[in-house]
Amino acid sequence: MRTQVAIIGGGPSGLLLSQLLMRAGIATVVLERQTRAHVLGRIRAGVLEQGTVELLRRAGVGARLDREGIVHEGTMLSTAGGMFRVDFKARIGEVVTVYGQTEVTRDLYAAQDAASATILDEVSEVALHDLTTEAPYVTFQRGGEAQRIDADYIVGCDGFHGPSRQAIPRDKRTEYERVYPFGWLGVLSRTRPAAEELIYANHPRGFALASMRNPTLSRYYIQVPLTDRAEDWSDAAFWDELRRRLPAEVAEGLETGPSIEKSIAPLRSFVTEPMRWGRLFLAGDAAHIVPPTGAKGLNLAASDVHYLSEGLIAAFAGDGAALEAYSDRALTRIWAAMRFSWWMTSILHRFPDQTDFDQKIQEAELRQLETLASAQAAMARNYTGLPY
Ligand code: APR
Ligand code: PHB
């Protein structure tokens, strides 16, 4: 088989890239290891920056998002001293849209089907070859048969554990990493959200987040030790612990119910540089991971795909400059989001080795955020998304 761009991974990065390229008349093939049902069963964050919303509209997948997405003009922060609000709209005139990543992925699959895209699911043994030549190719197994795709470019959108990043020789990439000493236990429930906006809570027992997907579907998280297992947390124990960490007035009115999904995710910051090796380009989680605090994961995947689609479209039209610049452009924005998600993580969580001094600094940070318009503006700018 031959195509112009072979895309490894059918998550949001791979599907959005394929969609943008196909709309520009460029042929793609997407290779996905899992079934579509599996990909659509994953629960991930649900806060979209305005730039992500606009990109999804440009990709032709904005209709349901525009109908069902919930615009949030600010967020709540809860501390020992009480709850306060950061008003994004008032501070910088920007907003975010609450719309689940699962829904984004569903819309992308529907659009790709309508465009008769080639998405090969349940592939295995994906291997990348001849990446530094003019004729790179991918080999894989599907339905018991060995297959090969030749392409002009190969894009790794295969997430943190995929083979693409590993195809870059170890001495040609630099990896930066921070692993945090706790995880997030997340619960999805068919209940009314705790509040109109998200609540990020700093509490002596650990961080908590009250989030939502829509008016009848809530998403909650609590910070837990990495040694905890989701199976050991009963729904009742989860709700009890969440109530303790939320402000009393919110906890009192909290609607609880059976969990639809319950899982623990570790927190990590990770970047690999550069995001290119010959004719291989990386995008999304294949190149970087942010801790979920601040919901930057999907938004960074979107900005990578924006820069990369521009670069590839220009390259096929004979101008390779934007593609040459891809890795540097993407990494500038990625490091800004790395800093922001690290900062939000560090001011909101209880660290096991936190000293009294660290504790006082955390309180001072939160107090600045509560009282200084300039601190709120900086947070609002980063939370709603830095410009592309
Ligand atoms: N062969 C083919 N596909 C693979 C392989 C492989 N060897 N390994 C992984 N994949 C697929 C996964 O099954 C998954 O569907 O690549 C896809 C990667 O998707 P994501 O992990 O969702 O990554 P990405 O598309 O970059 O999306 C980034 O998703 O993970 C969240 O927090 C992240 O919100 C961010 C967004
Ligand atoms: C979520 O709704 O899953 C979510 C929202 C905001 C975050 C992280 C996760 O910062």
CSV table of C-alpha atoms and ligand atoms in Angstrom, one decimal:
chain,number,residue,atom,x,y,z
A,1,MET,CA,0.0,0.0,0.0
A,2,ARG,CA,1.2,3.6,-0.6
A,3,THR,CA,0.0,6.8,0.9
A,4,GLN,CA,1.3,10.4,1.5
A,5,VAL,CA,1.2,10.4,5.3
A,6,ALA,CA,1.2,7.2,7.4
A,7,ILE,CA,-0.1,8.0,10.9
A,8,ILE,CA,0.5,5.6,13.7
A,9,GLY,CA,-2.2,5.9,16.4
A,10,GLY,CA,-5.9,6.6,16.1
A,11,GLY,CA,-6.3,8.7,19.3
A,12,PRO,CA,-7.3,12.4,19.1
A,13,SER,CA,-3.9,13.4,17.6
A,14,GLY,CA,-3.8,10.9,14.8
A,15,LEU,CA,-7.5,11.4,13.9
A,16,LEU,CA,-7.3,15.2,13.9
A,17,LEU,CA,-4.2,15.2,11.8
A,18,SER,CA,-5.7,12.8,9.3
A,19,GLN,CA,-8.9,14.9,9.2
A,20,LEU,CA,-7.0,18.2,8.5
A,21,LEU,CA,-4.7,16.6,5.9
A,22,MET,CA,-7.5,14.9,4.0
A,23,ARG,CA,-9.4,18.2,3.9
A,24,ALA,CA,-6.3,19.7,2.2
A,25,GLY,CA,-6.4,16.8,-0.4
A,26,ILE,CA,-3.5,14.8,1.2
A,27,ALA,CA,-3.9,11.0,1.4
A,28,THR,CA,-3.4,9.4,4.8
A,29,VAL,CA,-3.6,6.0,6.4
A,30,VAL,CA,-4.2,5.7,10.2
A,31,LEU,CA,-2.9,2.5,12.0
A,32,GLU,CA,-4.5,1.8,15.4
A,33,ARG,CA,-3.6,-1.0,17.7
A,34,GLN,CA,-7.0,-1.2,19.5
A,35,THR,CA,-10.6,-1.6,18.4
A,36,ARG,CA,-12.6,1.6,17.9
A,37,ALA,CA,-14.8,0.6,20.9
A,38,HIS,CA,-11.7,0.4,23.1
A,39,VAL,CA,-10.5,3.9,21.9
A,40,LEU,CA,-13.9,5.3,22.6
A,41,GLY,CA,-14.1,3.7,26.0
A,42,ARG,CA,-11.2,5.7,27.4
A,43,ILE,CA,-12.1,8.5,29.8
A,44,ARG,CA,-9.8,11.5,29.6
A,45,ALA,CA,-10.0,15.2,30.5
A,46,GLY,CA,-12.7,17.5,29.2
A,47,VAL,CA,-11.6,21.2,29.1
A,48,LEU,CA,-10.9,22.7,25.6
A,49,GLU,CA,-9.0,25.9,25.0
A,50,GLN,CA,-10.5,28.3,22.6
A,51,GLY,CA,-7.7,27.5,20.1
A,52,THR,CA,-8.6,23.8,20.3
A,53,VAL,CA,-12.3,24.7,19.7
A,54,GLU,CA,-11.4,26.8,16.6
A,55,LEU,CA,-9.1,24.1,15.3
A,56,LEU,CA,-11.9,21.4,15.6
A,57,ARG,CA,-14.3,23.8,13.8
A,58,ARG,CA,-11.7,24.2,11.0
A,59,ALA,CA,-11.4,20.4,10.9
A,60,GLY,CA,-15.2,20.2,10.3
A,61,VAL,CA,-16.0,18.7,13.7
A,62,GLY,CA,-17.4,21.7,15.5
A,63,ALA,CA,-21.1,21.2,15.1
A,64,ARG,CA,-21.9,19.0,18.1
A,65,LEU,CA,-19.2,20.7,20.2
A,66,ASP,CA,-20.9,24.1,19.5
A,67,ARG,CA,-24.3,22.7,20.5
A,68,GLU,CA,-23.3,20.6,23.5
A,69,GLY,CA,-20.1,22.2,24.8
A,70,ILE,CA,-20.5,24.2,28.0
A,71,VAL,CA,-18.6,27.5,28.1
A,72,HIS,CA,-16.9,28.3,31.4
A,73,GLU,CA,-15.9,31.9,32.1
A,74,GLY,CA,-13.9,31.0,35.2
A,75,THR,CA,-13.0,28.4,37.8
A,76,MET,CA,-13.2,28.0,41.6
A,77,LEU,CA,-10.2,27.4,43.9
A,78,SER,CA,-10.7,26.1,47.4
A,79,THR,CA,-8.1,26.6,50.2
A,80,ALA,CA,-8.1,26.4,53.9
A,81,GLY,CA,-9.1,30.0,53.9
A,82,GLY,CA,-12.2,29.5,51.8
A,83,MET,CA,-13.2,29.4,48.2
A,84,PHE,CA,-12.4,32.0,45.6
A,85,ARG,CA,-13.0,32.4,41.8
A,86,VAL,CA,-10.6,33.2,39.0
A,87,ASP,CA,-12.7,35.0,36.3
A,88,PHE,CA,-11.0,34.3,33.0
A,89,LYS,CA,-13.5,36.4,31.1
A,90,ALA,CA,-13.1,39.5,33.3
A,91,ARG,CA,-9.3,39.2,33.6
A,92,ILE,CA,-8.4,38.5,29.9
A,93,GLY,CA,-11.6,38.2,27.9
A,94,GLU,CA,-11.1,34.4,27.3
A,95,VAL,CA,-13.1,31.3,28.2
A,96,VAL,CA,-12.8,27.5,28.0
A,97,THR,CA,-15.3,24.9,26.8
A,98,VAL,CA,-16.2,21.8,28.7
A,99,TYR,CA,-16.6,18.9,26.2
A,100,GLY,CA,-15.1,15.4,26.9
A,101,GLN,CA,-12.2,14.1,24.9
A,102,THR,CA,-14.2,10.9,24.3
A,103,GLU,CA,-16.8,13.1,22.5
A,104,VAL,CA,-14.0,14.8,20.5
A,105,THR,CA,-12.7,11.4,19.4
A,106,ARG,CA,-16.2,10.2,18.6
A,107,ASP,CA,-16.8,13.3,16.3
A,108,LEU,CA,-13.5,12.8,14.6
A,109,TYR,CA,-14.2,9.1,13.9
A,110,ALA,CA,-17.6,10.1,12.4
A,111,ALA,CA,-16.0,12.8,10.2
A,112,GLN,CA,-13.3,10.4,9.1
A,113,ASP,CA,-15.9,7.8,8.2
A,114,ALA,CA,-17.8,10.4,6.2
A,115,ALA,CA,-14.6,11.2,4.3
A,116,SER,CA,-14.0,7.5,3.6
A,117,ALA,CA,-10.7,7.7,5.5
A,118,THR,CA,-8.5,4.6,5.7
A,119,ILE,CA,-8.3,3.7,9.4
A,120,LEU,CA,-6.9,0.3,10.0
A,121,ASP,CA,-7.7,-0.9,13.6
A,122,GLU,CA,-6.4,-3.9,15.5
A,123,VAL,CA,-3.0,-3.8,13.9
A,124,SER,CA,0.0,-5.2,15.7
A,125,GLU,CA,3.8,-5.3,15.5
A,126,VAL,CA,4.0,-1.8,13.9
A,127,ALA,CA,7.6,-1.1,13.0
A,128,LEU,CA,9.1,2.0,11.3
A,129,HIS,CA,11.8,1.8,8.6
A,130,ASP,CA,14.2,3.9,6.6
A,131,LEU,CA,13.2,7.1,8.4
A,132,THR,CA,16.2,9.1,7.3
A,133,THR,CA,15.7,8.3,3.6
A,134,GLU,CA,13.3,9.7,1.0
A,135,ALA,CA,11.3,6.5,1.1
A,136,PRO,CA,10.3,5.6,4.7
A,137,TYR,CA,7.8,2.8,5.3
A,138,VAL,CA,5.8,1.0,8.1
A,139,THR,CA,5.3,-2.7,8.5
A,140,PHE,CA,2.6,-4.3,10.6
A,141,GLN,CA,0.4,-7.3,11.1
A,142,ARG,CA,-3.4,-7.3,10.5
A,143,GLY,CA,-5.8,-10.2,10.5
A,144,GLY,CA,-2.8,-12.6,10.5
A,145,GLU,CA,-1.3,-11.0,7.4
A,146,ALA,CA,2.0,-9.0,7.2
A,147,GLN,CA,1.5,-5.6,5.5
A,148,ARG,CA,3.6,-2.7,4.4
A,149,ILE,CA,2.8,1.0,3.8
A,150,ASP,CA,5.2,3.3,1.9
A,151,ALA,CA,4.7,7.0,2.6
A,152,ASP,CA,6.3,10.4,2.1
A,153,TYR,CA,6.1,11.1,5.8
A,154,ILE,CA,5.4,9.0,8.9
A,155,VAL,CA,3.8,10.6,12.0
A,156,GLY,CA,3.9,9.0,15.4
A,157,CYS,CA,0.6,9.8,17.2
A,158,ASP,CA,0.8,6.6,19.2
A,159,GLY,CA,0.8,7.9,22.7
A,160,PHE,CA,3.3,7.6,25.5
A,161,HIS,CA,3.8,3.8,25.1
A,162,GLY,CA,3.9,3.6,21.3
A,163,PRO,CA,6.8,2.5,19.1
A,164,SER,CA,7.4,5.8,17.2
A,165,ARG,CA,9.4,7.7,19.8
A,166,GLN,CA,11.6,4.6,20.3
A,167,ALA,CA,12.3,4.5,16.6
A,168,ILE,CA,14.5,7.6,17.1
A,169,PRO,CA,18.0,6.5,18.1
A,170,ARG,CA,18.5,7.0,21.8
A,171,ASP,CA,21.5,9.3,21.2
A,172,LYS,CA,19.5,11.5,18.9
A,173,ARG,CA,16.9,12.5,21.5
A,174,THR,CA,16.9,14.0,24.9
A,175,GLU,CA,14.2,13.2,27.4
A,176,TYR,CA,13.1,15.4,30.3
A,177,GLU,CA,11.0,13.9,33.1
A,178,ARG,CA,9.4,14.5,36.5
A,179,VAL,CA,7.4,11.8,38.2
A,180,TYR,CA,5.1,13.1,41.0
A,181,PRO,CA,4.8,11.0,44.2
A,182,PHE,CA,1.0,10.6,44.0
A,183,GLY,CA,-1.8,9.7,41.6
A,184,TRP,CA,-5.4,10.8,40.9
A,185,LEU,CA,-8.3,8.5,41.7
A,186,GLY,CA,-11.0,9.5,39.2
A,187,VAL,CA,-14.7,8.7,39.3
A,188,LEU,CA,-17.3,9.3,36.6
A,189,SER,CA,-20.9,9.3,37.8
A,190,ARG,CA,-24.3,10.0,36.4
A,191,THR,CA,-25.0,12.8,38.8
A,192,ARG,CA,-25.5,16.5,38.7
A,193,PRO,CA,-22.2,18.4,38.9
A,194,ALA,CA,-21.2,19.8,42.3
A,195,ALA,CA,-21.1,23.4,41.0
A,196,GLU,CA,-21.5,25.5,37.9
A,197,GLU,CA,-17.8,25.6,37.3
A,198,LEU,CA,-14.8,23.4,38.2
A,199,ILE,CA,-13.5,23.4,41.8
A,200,TYR,CA,-9.8,22.8,42.3
A,201,ALA,CA,-9.3,22.1,46.0
A,202,ASN,CA,-6.1,22.3,48.1
A,203,HIS,CA,-6.8,20.4,51.3
A,204,PRO,CA,-4.6,19.1,54.1
A,205,ARG,CA,-5.8,15.5,53.2
A,206,GLY,CA,-4.8,16.1,49.6
A,207,PHE,CA,-6.0,17.6,46.3
A,208,ALA,CA,-9.5,17.2,45.0
A,209,LEU,CA,-11.2,18.3,41.8
A,210,ALA,CA,-14.9,18.6,41.0
A,211,SER,CA,-15.4,18.5,37.3
A,212,MET,CA,-18.1,17.6,34.8
A,213,ARG,CA,-18.9,16.4,31.3
A,214,ASN,CA,-22.5,17.7,31.0
A,215,PRO,CA,-25.4,18.7,33.2
A,216,THR,CA,-26.0,15.0,34.3
A,217,LEU,CA,-22.5,13.6,34.2
A,218,SER,CA,-19.9,14.5,36.8
A,219,ARG,CA,-16.2,13.7,36.9
A,220,TYR,CA,-14.3,13.9,40.3
A,221,TYR,CA,-10.8,13.2,41.3
A,222,ILE,CA,-8.9,12.9,44.6
A,223,GLN,CA,-5.2,12.7,45.2
A,224,VAL,CA,-4.1,9.3,46.4
A,225,PRO,CA,-0.8,7.5,47.2
A,226,LEU,CA,0.7,5.6,44.3
A,227,THR,CA,0.4,2.4,46.3
A,228,ASP,CA,-3.5,2.7,46.4
A,229,ARG,CA,-5.5,0.5,44.0
A,230,ALA,CA,-8.8,1.6,42.5
A,231,GLU,CA,-10.5,-1.7,43.3
A,232,ASP,CA,-9.8,-1.1,47.0
A,233,TRP,CA,-11.8,2.2,46.9
A,234,SER,CA,-15.5,1.5,47.4
A,235,ASP,CA,-17.9,4.2,45.9
A,236,ALA,CA,-18.9,5.1,49.5
A,237,ALA,CA,-15.3,5.6,50.6
A,238,PHE,CA,-14.6,7.8,47.6
A,239,TRP,CA,-17.6,10.0,48.2
A,240,ASP,CA,-16.7,10.3,51.9
A,241,GLU,CA,-13.2,11.4,51.1
A,242,LEU,CA,-14.2,13.8,48.3
A,243,ARG,CA,-16.7,15.5,50.7
A,244,ARG,CA,-14.0,16.0,53.3
A,245,ARG,CA,-11.8,17.8,50.8
A,246,LEU,CA,-14.4,20.0,49.1
A,247,PRO,CA,-15.8,23.2,50.8
A,248,ALA,CA,-18.5,22.4,53.4
A,249,GLU,CA,-21.2,24.2,51.4
A,250,VAL,CA,-20.4,22.2,48.3
A,251,ALA,CA,-20.0,18.9,50.1
A,252,GLU,CA,-23.5,19.3,51.7
A,253,GLY,CA,-25.2,19.6,48.4
A,254,LEU,CA,-23.1,17.0,46.6
A,255,GLU,CA,-25.2,14.5,44.7
A,256,THR,CA,-23.6,11.0,44.8
A,257,GLY,CA,-24.4,7.8,42.9
A,258,PRO,CA,-22.8,4.6,41.5
A,259,SER,CA,-19.5,5.1,39.7
A,260,ILE,CA,-19.5,4.4,36.0
A,261,GLU,CA,-15.7,4.4,35.8
A,262,LYS,CA,-13.1,4.4,38.5
A,263,SER,CA,-9.4,4.4,37.9
A,264,ILE,CA,-6.0,5.7,39.2
A,265,ALA,CA,-3.7,7.7,37.0
A,266,PRO,CA,-0.1,8.5,38.0
A,267,LEU,CA,1.1,12.1,37.4
A,268,ARG,CA,4.1,12.7,35.2
A,269,SER,CA,5.7,15.5,33.2
A,270,PHE,CA,7.7,14.3,30.2
A,271,VAL,CA,9.1,15.8,27.0
A,272,THR,CA,11.3,14.3,24.3
A,273,GLU,CA,13.3,16.6,22.0
A,274,PRO,CA,13.4,17.0,19.1
A,275,MET,CA,10.0,15.8,17.8
A,276,ARG,CA,11.4,14.9,14.4
A,277,TRP,CA,13.8,12.3,13.0
A,278,GLY,CA,14.3,12.4,9.3
A,279,ARG,CA,10.8,11.8,7.8
A,280,LEU,CA,9.3,10.8,11.2
A,281,PHE,CA,7.4,13.5,13.2
A,282,LEU,CA,5.9,13.0,16.7
A,283,ALA,CA,2.7,14.6,17.9
A,284,GLY,CA,0.7,14.5,21.2
A,285,ASP,CA,1.4,12.0,24.0
A,286,ALA,CA,4.0,10.3,21.8
A,287,ALA,CA,6.3,13.3,22.5
A,288,HIS,CA,5.1,14.7,25.8
A,289,ILE,CA,3.0,14.0,28.9
A,290,VAL,CA,1.6,16.6,31.3
A,291,PRO,CA,0.1,16.0,34.7
A,292,PRO,CA,-3.7,16.4,34.4
A,293,THR,CA,-3.8,19.5,36.6
A,294,GLY,CA,-4.9,22.2,34.2
A,295,ALA,CA,-6.1,19.8,31.5
A,296,LYS,CA,-3.4,20.6,29.0
A,297,GLY,CA,-3.0,17.1,27.5
A,298,LEU,CA,-5.5,17.2,24.7
A,299,ASN,CA,-5.0,20.9,24.1
A,300,LEU,CA,-1.2,20.4,23.5
A,301,ALA,CA,-2.0,17.5,21.1
A,302,ALA,CA,-4.2,19.9,19.2
A,303,SER,CA,-1.5,22.6,18.9
A,304,ASP,CA,1.1,20.0,17.8
A,305,VAL,CA,-1.3,18.8,15.1
A,306,HIS,CA,-2.1,22.4,14.1
A,307,TYR,CA,1.6,23.2,13.5
A,308,LEU,CA,2.3,19.8,11.9
A,309,SER,CA,-0.6,19.9,9.5
A,310,GLU,CA,0.4,23.4,8.4
A,311,GLY,CA,4.0,22.1,7.8
A,312,LEU,CA,2.9,19.0,5.9
A,313,ILE,CA,0.4,20.9,3.7
A,314,ALA,CA,3.0,23.5,2.8
A,315,ALA,CA,5.7,20.8,2.2
A,316,PHE,CA,3.4,19.0,-0.3
A,317,ALA,CA,2.9,22.3,-2.0
A,318,GLY,CA,6.7,22.7,-2.4
A,319,ASP,CA,7.6,24.8,0.7
A,320,GLY,CA,9.3,22.8,3.4
A,321,ALA,CA,10.1,25.7,5.8
A,322,ALA,CA,7.2,25.3,8.2
A,323,LEU,CA,7.8,21.5,8.4
A,324,GLU,CA,11.5,22.2,9.2
A,325,ALA,CA,10.3,24.6,12.0
A,326,TYR,CA,7.7,22.2,13.4
A,327,SER,CA,9.7,20.7,16.3
A,328,ASP,CA,10.9,24.1,17.6
A,329,ARG,CA,7.5,25.8,17.2
A,330,ALA,CA,5.7,22.9,19.0
A,331,LEU,CA,8.2,22.6,21.8
A,332,THR,CA,8.0,26.3,22.7
A,333,ARG,CA,4.3,25.9,23.4
A,334,ILE,CA,4.8,22.5,25.0
A,335,TRP,CA,7.3,23.9,27.6
A,336,ALA,CA,4.9,26.7,28.5
A,337,ALA,CA,2.2,24.2,29.2
A,338,MET,CA,4.8,22.0,31.1
A,339,ARG,CA,5.5,24.9,33.3
A,340,PHE,CA,1.9,25.7,33.9
A,341,SER,CA,0.8,22.2,34.7
A,342,TRP,CA,3.8,21.7,37.0
A,343,TRP,CA,2.9,24.9,38.8
A,344,MET,CA,-0.7,24.1,39.2
A,345,THR,CA,0.2,20.6,40.4
A,346,SER,CA,2.8,22.1,42.9
A,347,ILE,CA,0.4,24.6,44.4
A,348,LEU,CA,-2.6,22.3,44.8
A,349,HIS,CA,-1.2,18.9,46.1
A,350,ARG,CA,0.1,17.6,49.4
A,351,PHE,CA,3.6,16.3,48.8
A,352,PRO,CA,4.8,13.4,51.0
A,353,ASP,CA,8.0,15.2,51.9
A,354,GLN,CA,6.5,18.7,52.2
A,355,THR,CA,8.1,20.8,54.9
A,356,ASP,CA,6.5,23.5,56.9
A,357,PHE,CA,8.4,26.0,54.8
A,358,ASP,CA,7.0,24.4,51.6
A,359,GLN,CA,3.6,24.6,53.1
A,360,LYS,CA,3.9,28.3,53.8
A,361,ILE,CA,5.1,29.0,50.3
A,362,GLN,CA,2.1,27.1,48.9
A,363,GLU,CA,-0.2,29.2,51.0
A,364,ALA,CA,1.5,32.4,49.9
A,365,GLU,CA,1.1,31.3,46.2
A,366,LEU,CA,-2.6,30.7,46.7
A,367,ARG,CA,-3.0,33.9,48.5
A,368,GLN,CA,-1.4,35.8,45.6
A,369,LEU,CA,-3.8,34.1,43.2
A,370,GLU,CA,-6.7,35.1,45.5
A,371,THR,CA,-5.8,38.7,45.9
A,372,LEU,CA,-3.7,39.9,42.9
A,373,ALA,CA,-5.4,40.6,39.6
A,374,SER,CA,-2.1,40.2,37.8
A,375,ALA,CA,-1.6,36.7,39.2
A,376,GLN,CA,-5.2,35.8,38.1
A,377,ALA,CA,-4.5,37.2,34.7
A,378,ALA,CA,-1.4,35.0,34.3
A,379,MET,CA,-3.3,31.9,35.4
A,380,ALA,CA,-6.3,32.8,33.2
A,381,ARG,CA,-3.9,33.3,30.2
A,382,ASN,CA,-2.3,29.9,30.6
A,383,TYR,CA,-5.5,28.0,31.6
A,384,THR,CA,-7.5,29.3,28.6
A,385,GLY,CA,-4.5,28.7,26.3
A,386,LEU,CA,-1.5,30.6,25.1
A,387,PRO,CA,-1.8,31.8,21.5
A,388,TYR,CA,-0.6,29.4,18.8
B,1,APR,N1,0.4,0.7,17.0
B,1,APR,C1,-0.7,1.4,16.6
B,1,APR,N2,-1.3,2.2,17.5
B,1,APR,C2,-0.8,2.4,18.7
B,1,APR,C3,0.3,1.7,19.1
B,1,APR,C4,1.0,0.8,18.2
B,1,APR,N3,2.0,0.1,18.6
B,1,APR,N4,0.6,2.0,20.4
B,1,APR,C5,-0.3,2.9,20.8
B,1,APR,N5,-1.2,3.1,19.8
B,1,APR,C6,-2.4,3.9,19.8
B,1,APR,C7,-3.2,3.8,21.1
B,1,APR,O1,-4.0,2.6,21.1
B,1,APR,C8,-4.0,5.1,21.1
B,1,APR,O2,-5.3,4.9,20.5
B,1,APR,O3,-2.1,5.3,19.7
B,1,APR,C9,-3.2,6.0,20.2
B,1,APR,C10,-2.6,7.2,21.1
B,1,APR,O4,-3.7,7.9,21.6
B,1,APR,P1,-3.6,8.8,23.0
B,1,APR,O5,-2.8,8.0,24.0
B,1,APR,O6,-4.9,9.2,23.3
B,1,APR,O7,-2.6,10.0,22.5
B,1,APR,P2,-2.9,11.3,21.6
B,1,APR,O8,-3.8,10.9,20.4
B,1,APR,O9,-1.6,12.0,21.4
B,1,APR,O10,-3.9,12.2,22.5
B,1,APR,C11,-3.4,13.0,23.5
B,1,APR,O11,-5.0,12.0,24.9
B,1,APR,O12,-3.8,10.6,26.3
B,1,APR,C12,-4.6,11.7,26.2
B,1,APR,O13,-3.8,13.2,27.9
B,1,APR,C13,-3.7,12.9,26.6
B,1,APR,O14,-5.5,14.3,26.3
B,1,APR,C14,-4.3,13.9,25.7
B,1,APR,C15,-4.5,13.2,24.4
B,2,PHB,C1,-11.6,16.4,33.8
B,2,PHB,O1,-12.8,16.9,33.8
B,2,PHB,O2,-11.4,15.2,33.6
B,2,PHB,C2,-10.5,17.4,34.2
B,2,PHB,C3,-10.8,18.7,34.2
B,2,PHB,C4,-9.8,19.6,34.6
B,2,PHB,C5,-8.5,19.1,34.9
B,2,PHB,C6,-8.3,17.8,34.8
B,2,PHB,C7,-9.3,16.9,34.4
B,2,PHB,O3,-7.6,20.0,35.2
